[in-house]
Coordinates of C-alpha atoms in Angstrom, one line a residue:
M26 CA -64.1 47.0 -46.9
K27 CA -62.7 46.3 -43.5
I28 CA -65.7 48.1 -41.9
K29 CA -68.1 45.9 -43.9
I30 CA -66.3 42.8 -42.8
N31 CA -66.4 43.9 -39.1
H32 CA -70.1 44.6 -39.5
C33 CA -70.7 41.1 -40.9
I34 CA -68.7 39.5 -38.1
L35 CA -70.8 41.5 -35.5
Y36 CA -74.1 40.5 -37.1
L37 CA -72.9 36.9 -37.2
I38 CA -72.0 37.0 -33.5
V39 CA -75.3 38.6 -32.5
F40 CA -77.3 36.1 -34.6
S41 CA -75.4 33.2 -33.0
V42 CA -76.0 34.5 -29.5
I43 CA -79.8 34.9 -30.2
F44 CA -79.9 31.4 -31.8
I45 CA -78.1 29.8 -28.8
L46 CA -80.3 31.6 -26.3
G47 CA -83.4 30.6 -28.1
C48 CA -82.3 26.9 -28.3
T49 CA -81.4 27.0 -24.6
Q50 CA -84.8 28.5 -23.7
Q51 CA -86.6 26.0 -25.8
H52 CA -84.7 23.1 -24.3
S53 CA -85.4 24.4 -20.8
K54 CA -89.1 24.7 -21.7
T55 CA -89.4 21.2 -23.0
T56 CA -87.3 19.6 -20.2
Q57 CA -88.9 21.3 -17.2
G58 CA -90.6 19.0 -14.8
L59 CA -91.2 18.1 -11.2
G60 CA -87.8 17.1 -9.9
N61 CA -87.2 13.4 -10.1
L62 CA -90.9 12.6 -10.5
C63 CA -91.5 13.4 -14.2
T64 CA -90.4 15.6 -17.1
G65 CA -92.3 17.7 -19.7
E66 CA -95.6 16.3 -21.0
Q67 CA -95.0 13.1 -19.1
C68 CA -96.1 15.0 -16.0
D69 CA -99.7 15.2 -17.2
E70 CA -100.2 11.5 -17.2
Y71 CA -97.9 10.8 -14.2
C72 CA -99.7 13.4 -12.0
Y73 CA -103.1 12.1 -13.1
N74 CA -102.2 8.7 -11.6
N75 CA -100.0 9.9 -8.8
S76 CA -101.7 13.2 -7.8
L77 CA -100.7 13.1 -4.1
E78 CA -97.0 12.9 -4.9
C79 CA -97.2 15.8 -7.4
E80 CA -99.2 17.9 -4.9
K81 CA -96.7 17.3 -2.2
Y82 CA -93.8 18.2 -4.5
C83 CA -95.4 21.5 -5.6
R84 CA -96.2 22.5 -2.0
E85 CA -92.6 22.0 -1.2
N86 CA -91.3 23.6 -4.4
P87 CA -93.6 26.6 -4.9
S88 CA -91.2 28.3 -7.3
N89 CA -91.2 25.4 -9.8
E90 CA -92.4 26.8 -13.1
M91 CA -94.5 23.7 -14.0
C92 CA -96.2 23.8 -10.6
K93 CA -97.1 27.5 -11.2
E94 CA -98.4 26.8 -14.7
R95 CA -100.2 23.5 -14.4
F96 CA -100.8 22.9 -10.7
S97 CA -101.6 26.3 -9.4
Y98 CA -104.6 25.0 -7.5
V99 CA -102.1 23.7 -4.9
Y100 CA -101.8 27.3 -3.7
S101 CA -105.4 28.4 -4.2
E102 CA -108.7 26.7 -3.5
Q103 CA -110.8 29.4 -5.1
I104 CA -111.6 27.3 -8.2
T105 CA -115.2 26.2 -8.2
T106 CA -115.3 24.0 -11.3
P107 CA -113.3 20.8 -11.8
K108 CA -110.3 20.8 -14.0
K109 CA -110.6 19.1 -17.4
P110 CA -109.5 15.4 -17.3
I111 CA -106.0 14.7 -18.7
N112 CA -105.8 12.6 -21.7
V113 CA -104.4 9.1 -21.0
K114 CA -102.2 7.3 -23.5
G115 CA -103.3 4.0 -25.0
C116 CA -107.0 4.3 -24.4
E117 CA -109.6 4.2 -27.2
G118 CA -113.1 5.7 -27.5
K119 CA -115.4 7.4 -25.0
G120 CA -118.4 6.5 -23.0
T121 CA -119.1 3.4 -20.9
I122 CA -119.1 -0.3 -21.7
T123 CA -120.7 -3.4 -20.1
F124 CA -118.8 -5.5 -17.6
T125 CA -119.1 -9.2 -18.6
H126 CA -116.9 -10.8 -16.0
S127 CA -116.7 -10.6 -12.2
P128 CA -113.5 -9.3 -10.7
M129 CA -113.4 -12.4 -8.5
K130 CA -114.8 -15.9 -9.3
L131 CA -118.3 -16.1 -7.8
E132 CA -117.4 -19.3 -6.0
D133 CA -114.5 -17.5 -4.3
L134 CA -116.5 -14.5 -3.4
E135 CA -118.2 -14.3 0.0
I136 CA -119.3 -10.6 0.4
I137 CA -119.1 -7.2 -1.3
Q138 CA -119.0 -4.2 1.0
P139 CA -120.4 -1.1 -0.5
M140 CA -118.8 2.3 -1.2
G141 CA -119.4 5.0 1.4
L142 CA -118.0 3.2 4.5
M143 CA -116.0 5.4 6.9
I144 CA -113.2 3.5 8.6
G145 CA -110.1 4.8 10.3
G146 CA -108.2 7.1 7.9
H147 CA -111.0 6.9 5.5
V148 CA -112.8 9.8 7.2
I149 CA -114.6 10.8 4.1
P150 CA -117.0 8.1 2.6
I151 CA -114.9 5.6 0.8
D152 CA -115.0 5.7 -3.1
H153 CA -114.5 2.0 -3.6
Q154 CA -116.1 -1.3 -2.8
Y155 CA -114.4 -4.2 -1.0
Y156 CA -114.4 -7.8 -2.3
F157 CA -113.9 -10.5 0.3
P158 CA -113.3 -14.2 -0.3
Y159 CA -115.1 -16.9 1.6
D160 CA -112.0 -17.8 3.6
W161 CA -110.7 -14.3 4.4
I162 CA -108.5 -13.9 7.5
P163 CA -106.6 -10.8 8.6
E164 CA -103.2 -12.5 8.1
L165 CA -101.8 -12.6 4.5
K166 CA -101.0 -16.1 3.4
E167 CA -100.1 -17.1 -0.1
E168 CA -102.3 -20.2 0.1
N169 CA -105.3 -18.0 0.6
L170 CA -104.8 -15.9 -2.5
K171 CA -107.6 -15.8 -5.1
D172 CA -107.5 -14.9 -8.8
V173 CA -108.5 -11.4 -9.9
Y174 CA -109.8 -10.6 -13.4
T175 CA -110.6 -7.7 -15.6
P176 CA -114.4 -7.0 -15.9
A177 CA -114.1 -6.0 -19.6
D178 CA -111.7 -5.3 -22.4
G179 CA -109.4 -2.4 -21.7
V180 CA -105.9 -1.0 -21.3
V181 CA -103.9 -1.1 -18.1
T182 CA -102.7 2.5 -17.9
S183 CA -101.1 2.5 -14.5
I184 CA -99.4 -0.1 -12.3
E185 CA -97.7 1.0 -9.1
R186 CA -96.4 -0.4 -5.8
M187 CA -98.3 1.0 -2.9
P188 CA -96.3 3.6 -1.0
E189 CA -94.5 2.3 2.2
F190 CA -97.0 3.9 4.6
F191 CA -100.0 2.3 2.9
N192 CA -98.4 -1.0 2.1
T193 CA -100.4 -3.7 3.9
A194 CA -98.1 -6.5 2.9
K195 CA -95.1 -5.5 4.9
G196 CA -93.4 -8.4 6.7
T197 CA -94.6 -10.9 4.1
N198 CA -93.2 -12.1 0.7
L199 CA -96.2 -10.7 -1.0
G200 CA -96.6 -7.3 -2.8
D201 CA -99.2 -4.6 -2.7
Y202 CA -100.2 -3.1 -6.0
R203 CA -102.6 -0.6 -7.5
L204 CA -103.9 -0.9 -11.1
V205 CA -105.9 1.4 -13.3
I206 CA -107.7 -0.1 -16.3
H207 CA -109.2 2.3 -18.9
H208 CA -112.0 0.6 -20.7
T209 CA -112.5 3.7 -22.8
C210 CA -110.7 7.1 -22.5
T211 CA -113.4 8.3 -20.1
F212 CA -114.4 5.1 -18.2
F213 CA -112.0 3.2 -16.0
T214 CA -111.7 0.8 -13.0
I215 CA -109.3 0.9 -10.2
Y216 CA -108.0 -2.2 -8.2
I217 CA -106.0 -1.7 -5.0
H218 CA -104.2 -4.3 -2.8
L219 CA -103.4 -7.0 -5.4
R220 CA -100.8 -9.2 -3.8
Q221 CA -99.4 -10.7 -6.9
L222 CA -99.5 -9.5 -10.5
S223 CA -100.1 -11.7 -13.5
P224 CA -96.9 -12.8 -15.3
K225 CA -97.6 -10.3 -18.1
L226 CA -98.1 -7.3 -15.7
K227 CA -95.2 -8.5 -13.5
D228 CA -92.8 -8.5 -16.4
A229 CA -94.0 -5.1 -17.5
L230 CA -93.5 -3.5 -14.1
G231 CA -90.1 -5.2 -13.5
Q232 CA -88.3 -3.6 -10.6
K233 CA -89.9 -0.1 -11.1
E234 CA -92.1 1.5 -8.5
R235 CA -94.7 2.4 -11.2
I236 CA -95.3 2.4 -14.9
N237 CA -97.8 4.2 -17.2
T238 CA -97.1 2.2 -20.3
P239 CA -100.4 1.0 -21.9
I240 CA -100.9 -2.8 -21.7
K241 CA -103.9 -4.2 -23.4
V242 CA -106.1 -6.7 -21.5
N243 CA -109.2 -8.7 -22.5
A244 CA -112.4 -9.2 -20.6
G245 CA -111.9 -11.9 -18.0
E246 CA -108.2 -11.9 -18.2
L247 CA -106.2 -12.7 -15.1
I248 CA -104.5 -9.6 -13.8
G249 CA -103.3 -10.8 -10.4
R250 CA -104.0 -12.6 -7.1
T251 CA -105.0 -11.4 -3.7
T252 CA -107.3 -12.0 -0.7
S253 CA -109.6 -9.0 -0.2
F254 CA -109.2 -6.0 -2.5
D255 CA -110.7 -2.6 -3.4
F256 CA -112.7 -2.2 -6.7
S257 CA -114.2 1.0 -8.1
A258 CA -115.5 2.4 -11.4
H259 CA -115.2 6.0 -12.6
N260 CA -117.0 7.8 -15.5
E261 CA -115.4 11.1 -16.4
D262 CA -118.6 12.2 -18.2
I263 CA -120.3 12.3 -14.7
I264 CA -119.5 14.7 -11.9
L265 CA -121.2 13.8 -8.6
Q266 CA -123.6 16.5 -7.5
G267 CA -123.2 15.8 -3.8
F268 CA -119.8 17.4 -3.8
I269 CA -120.5 21.1 -3.4
V270 CA -117.0 22.2 -4.4
P271 CA -115.6 19.5 -6.7
N272 CA -112.1 21.1 -6.6
H273 CA -111.8 20.3 -3.0
Y274 CA -111.1 16.7 -4.2
D275 CA -108.3 17.5 -6.6
G276 CA -106.0 15.4 -4.4
E277 CA -107.8 12.3 -5.9
P278 CA -109.3 13.6 -9.2
W279 CA -111.1 10.4 -10.0
K280 CA -113.3 10.7 -6.8
I281 CA -115.8 13.1 -8.2
H282 CA -116.4 10.7 -11.2
T283 CA -117.1 7.7 -9.0
V284 CA -120.1 5.6 -10.1
D285 CA -121.9 2.5 -8.9
P286 CA -120.0 -0.5 -10.4
F287 CA -123.2 -2.7 -10.3
D288 CA -124.8 -0.4 -12.9
Y289 CA -122.3 -1.6 -15.5
F290 CA -122.4 -5.4 -15.1
E291 CA -124.6 -7.4 -17.5
Q292 CA -127.9 -8.1 -15.9
G293 CA -127.4 -11.8 -15.1
L294 CA -124.0 -11.2 -13.5
K295 CA -125.3 -8.2 -11.7
E296 CA -127.9 -10.2 -9.9
K297 CA -125.4 -12.8 -8.8
L298 CA -123.0 -10.1 -7.5
L299 CA -125.9 -8.3 -5.7
A300 CA -126.6 -11.6 -3.9
K301 CA -123.2 -11.1 -2.2
N302 CA -123.8 -7.4 -1.5
M303 CA -124.1 -6.2 2.1
R304 CA -126.2 -3.1 1.4
N305 CA -129.9 -3.2 0.8
T306 CA -130.6 0.5 0.2
E307 CA -130.5 2.3 -3.1
P308 CA -128.0 2.9 -4.6
L309 CA -127.1 -0.7 -3.9
G310 CA -123.4 -0.1 -4.7
G311 CA -123.2 2.7 -2.1
K312 CA -122.9 6.5 -2.1
I313 CA -120.1 8.9 -1.2
D314 CA -121.4 12.4 -2.0
Y315 CA -123.8 13.6 0.7
D316 CA -123.2 17.4 0.8
V317 CA -126.3 19.6 0.9
D318 CA -125.6 23.3 0.7
G319 CA -126.5 25.0 3.9
K320 CA -126.9 21.7 5.9
L321 CA -124.5 19.9 8.2
I322 CA -124.8 16.6 6.3
G323 CA -121.8 15.6 4.2
S324 CA -118.1 16.2 4.4
W325 CA -116.0 19.2 5.6
F326 CA -112.4 20.3 5.5
K327 CA -110.5 22.4 8.0
E328 CA -110.3 25.9 6.6
N329 CA -107.3 26.7 4.4
T330 CA -105.9 23.2 4.3
N331 CA -106.2 22.3 0.6
G332 CA -109.5 20.4 0.9
Y333 CA -109.2 16.7 0.6
K334 CA -105.4 16.9 0.0
G335 CA -104.8 18.2 3.6
I336 CA -101.6 19.6 4.8
K337 CA -99.8 16.6 6.2
S338 CA -98.4 13.6 4.3
P339 CA -99.2 10.8 4.4
E340 CA -102.0 11.4 7.1
Y341 CA -103.8 13.9 4.9
W342 CA -107.1 13.0 6.6
G343 CA -106.4 14.7 9.8
T344 CA -108.2 17.9 8.6
H345 CA -111.4 16.0 7.5
V346 CA -114.7 15.5 9.2
S347 CA -117.9 14.0 7.9
F348 CA -121.5 13.7 9.1
S349 CA -122.8 11.1 6.7
P350 CA -125.2 8.1 6.6
N351 CA -123.8 4.7 7.6
A352 CA -123.2 2.8 4.4
L353 CA -124.5 -0.5 5.8
D354 CA -127.5 0.9 7.7
P355 CA -128.3 4.4 6.4
N356 CA -130.9 4.8 9.1
Y357 CA -128.0 5.8 11.3
F358 CA -125.4 8.5 10.6
I359 CA -121.7 8.4 11.4
I360 CA -119.7 11.2 12.9
S361 CA -116.3 10.7 11.3
L362 CA -113.4 12.7 12.8
G363 CA -109.9 13.0 11.3
D364 CA -108.4 14.1 14.5
F365 CA -109.8 12.6 17.7
K366 CA -107.1 12.6 20.3
G367 CA -104.5 12.4 17.5
E368 CA -106.3 9.6 15.6
A369 CA -109.0 9.2 13.0
K370 CA -112.1 7.8 14.6
Q371 CA -115.8 7.1 13.8
F372 CA -118.7 7.3 16.2
A373 CA -122.5 7.1 16.3
A374 CA -124.4 9.9 18.0
K375 CA -126.4 9.0 21.1
G376 CA -130.0 8.8 20.2
N377 CA -129.1 9.2 16.5
K378 CA -130.2 12.8 16.5
P379 CA -130.4 15.6 15.5
N380 CA -130.1 14.3 11.9
P381 CA -127.4 16.3 10.1
K382 CA -129.7 16.7 7.1
D383 CA -131.9 18.9 9.3
V384 CA -129.1 21.0 10.9
D385 CA -128.6 24.4 9.3
V386 CA -127.6 28.0 10.3
S387 CA -130.8 28.6 12.2
S388 CA -130.2 25.5 14.4
G389 CA -127.5 27.3 16.5
L390 CA -125.3 25.2 18.7
I391 CA -125.7 21.5 18.4
K392 CA -124.2 18.9 20.8
Y393 CA -123.6 15.3 19.8
E394 CA -122.6 12.7 22.4
L395 CA -120.1 10.3 20.8
I396 CA -120.8 6.6 21.4
G397 CA -119.7 3.3 20.0
Y398 CA -121.8 1.1 17.8
D399 CA -121.9 -2.3 16.2
Y400 CA -123.7 -4.3 13.5
F401 CA -126.3 -7.0 14.2
D402 CA -127.9 -9.5 11.8
N403 CA -131.6 -10.3 11.6
L404 CA -131.2 -12.9 14.3
G405 CA -129.7 -10.4 16.7
N406 CA -126.2 -11.7 16.5
I407 CA -123.2 -9.4 16.2
W408 CA -121.9 -9.5 12.6
D409 CA -118.4 -11.0 12.2
R410 CA -117.7 -8.5 9.4
K411 CA -116.7 -11.3 6.9
S412 CA -119.7 -13.5 6.4
Y413 CA -122.8 -12.8 4.3
T414 CA -126.0 -12.0 6.1
G415 CA -129.2 -10.7 4.5
S416 CA -129.5 -7.5 6.4
L417 CA -127.7 -5.5 9.0
Q418 CA -128.8 -3.1 11.7
V419 CA -126.8 -0.6 13.7
K420 CA -127.2 -0.8 17.5
E421 CA -125.8 1.8 19.9
A422 CA -123.2 0.7 22.4
T423 CA -123.2 1.9 26.0
S424 CA -119.6 3.2 25.8
T425 CA -119.3 7.0 25.4
Y426 CA -116.2 8.8 24.2
G427 CA -116.9 12.5 24.4
V428 CA -118.9 15.3 22.9
V429 CA -118.6 17.2 19.6
L430 CA -120.1 20.7 19.4
V431 CA -121.0 22.1 16.0
Q432 CA -122.6 25.2 14.6
L433 CA -123.1 26.3 11.0
V434 CA -122.0 29.9 11.0
D435 CA -122.6 30.2 7.3
K436 CA -124.0 27.8 4.7
R437 CA -120.4 26.6 3.8
K438 CA -118.7 27.3 7.2
L439 CA -118.8 25.0 10.1
K440 CA -117.5 25.7 13.6
L441 CA -116.6 22.5 15.4
E442 CA -114.9 21.5 18.6
I443 CA -114.2 18.1 20.1
F444 CA -114.4 17.4 23.8
P445 CA -112.9 14.0 24.4
D446 CA -114.0 12.1 27.5
K447 CA -116.6 14.7 28.4
K448 CA -120.3 14.2 29.1
I449 CA -122.9 16.2 27.2
N450 CA -124.1 18.1 30.3
E451 CA -120.6 19.3 30.9
I452 CA -120.4 21.2 27.6
S453 CA -122.3 24.4 26.9
E454 CA -120.1 26.6 24.6
F455 CA -117.1 26.7 22.4
T456 CA -113.6 27.5 23.7
N457 CA -110.7 29.0 21.9
N458 CA -109.9 25.5 20.5
A459 CA -112.9 25.6 18.1
I460 CA -112.0 25.1 14.5
I461 CA -113.6 26.4 11.3
Y462 CA -114.3 23.9 8.6
E463 CA -115.4 24.7 5.0
R464 CA -116.7 23.3 1.8

C-alpha cells in the first residue's frame, strides 16, 4: 500500500512539473516580442507601420526568436519574391475605391510635385507627391497652416510622431505627424508632415509616440493642418515591375505597391488637380521604378548592405545610387549618389549622355562628368520651385563637381567609383576604392 501511494505521489509530481513547464513555454511563446517595441501578434501590425525600427532592432538583436522566425530577411537578401502583406486591424474589404475629395482645398493649393523626384537623402526616386499651398515659405508659421482632408472613407490605422532625426518642426510649437489611412484592406494613403492633428486624432494619440488603434474617418473629413505635405497611394494588389528585386525594398514595404494617386480621383476633380501638377509626361503622377535588367538605368544598392534598408540609421541612404529620369523633365536623367564626400547629392551628366537605358555589360567603362542643373519655365526664367508654371525644362549649369566611373560587370552587378573635384580627362580607370552595387 505504501509503495502504491509513493508511486501516486511520484506520478503527481512528474505531471505537475510537465504541466508547469508547458504553461511556462506557452506563456513565453505568446509573450515573446521585440524588446520594448511590441509583444506577440502586435508585432505584425507594429512592424508593418514602423518597419525601420523593427529592422534596426533585429539587426542589433540577432538572437531574438521573433526576429529569426518572422524577420529573417534582415540577415539574408536572397529572397526574390515579396512577403505577403500583413493584415491590418479595422479595415474592411479589398480592392480600390474612388477619391471624391482633394487632400487640400483647391483654392489653397498652388502646385503638386510628382513622385520620382530625387532630393538630398531621397536618393532613390521618391514614392510620394508633394502638395504646396499658394503662400508656402520655408519657415513654419501657424498662421500659414492649411486644412488637410481624407480623399475617401476609410480607417486611420496608424498615427505617429516623426522620429527626431526626420522631424522638420523642431524649434517650433508645431508637431510633425505621419498618418496611414486604409480605404480598404489592400488600398491605403499615407500623409507625412502634418503639423497639427484634428481634435479627434489628437485625442486618440494623446501623449503617445504612435498608435495603431483603428479610427474611422469619412470622405472629406478634416484630419489635420499643415503647410506643404507628402501624399501617396498604395495598392497591395499591384507590385511595381520596375523593381527587379522587390525584397530589396523590405525596409519600406509599401513602396513596391505605390500607384499614381491621380488615377483614383473622380474625373472632374482629377482634371482640377492635374491643372496644379508640375509634370507633363505620362504617368502624370510620376514614376519611381525604372530598373531594367542588364541596364544601368534605375536604382542600385551597395553589395551586402540590406538593399534599401542600408546599414546605418538614420542615414540609410548612404549605400544607395540611382541613374533615373528627372521627374520634372524626363528628357534629362539624374545621377543620384548616397555618399558624395559624405553627403547625399544629385547631379546632371554633362551632355546628358550616355543614356543609362543604353548602358549594359557590353558598354565597358563609362565616365560621367557631374554638373549642376536648374529648372527653367517656358519664358526662360529660373523656376522659383513654389509657383505653378505650365512646363519646365532642365538646363545644365557650368559648375562641375567631379566624375563618376561605372561599369556593369554583370546584369545585376555595378562597379562604381566617385572622383570628387576631378575632370573627366583625369580619370581613366578604377582604383581600389571602387564599390560593387547590386540589385
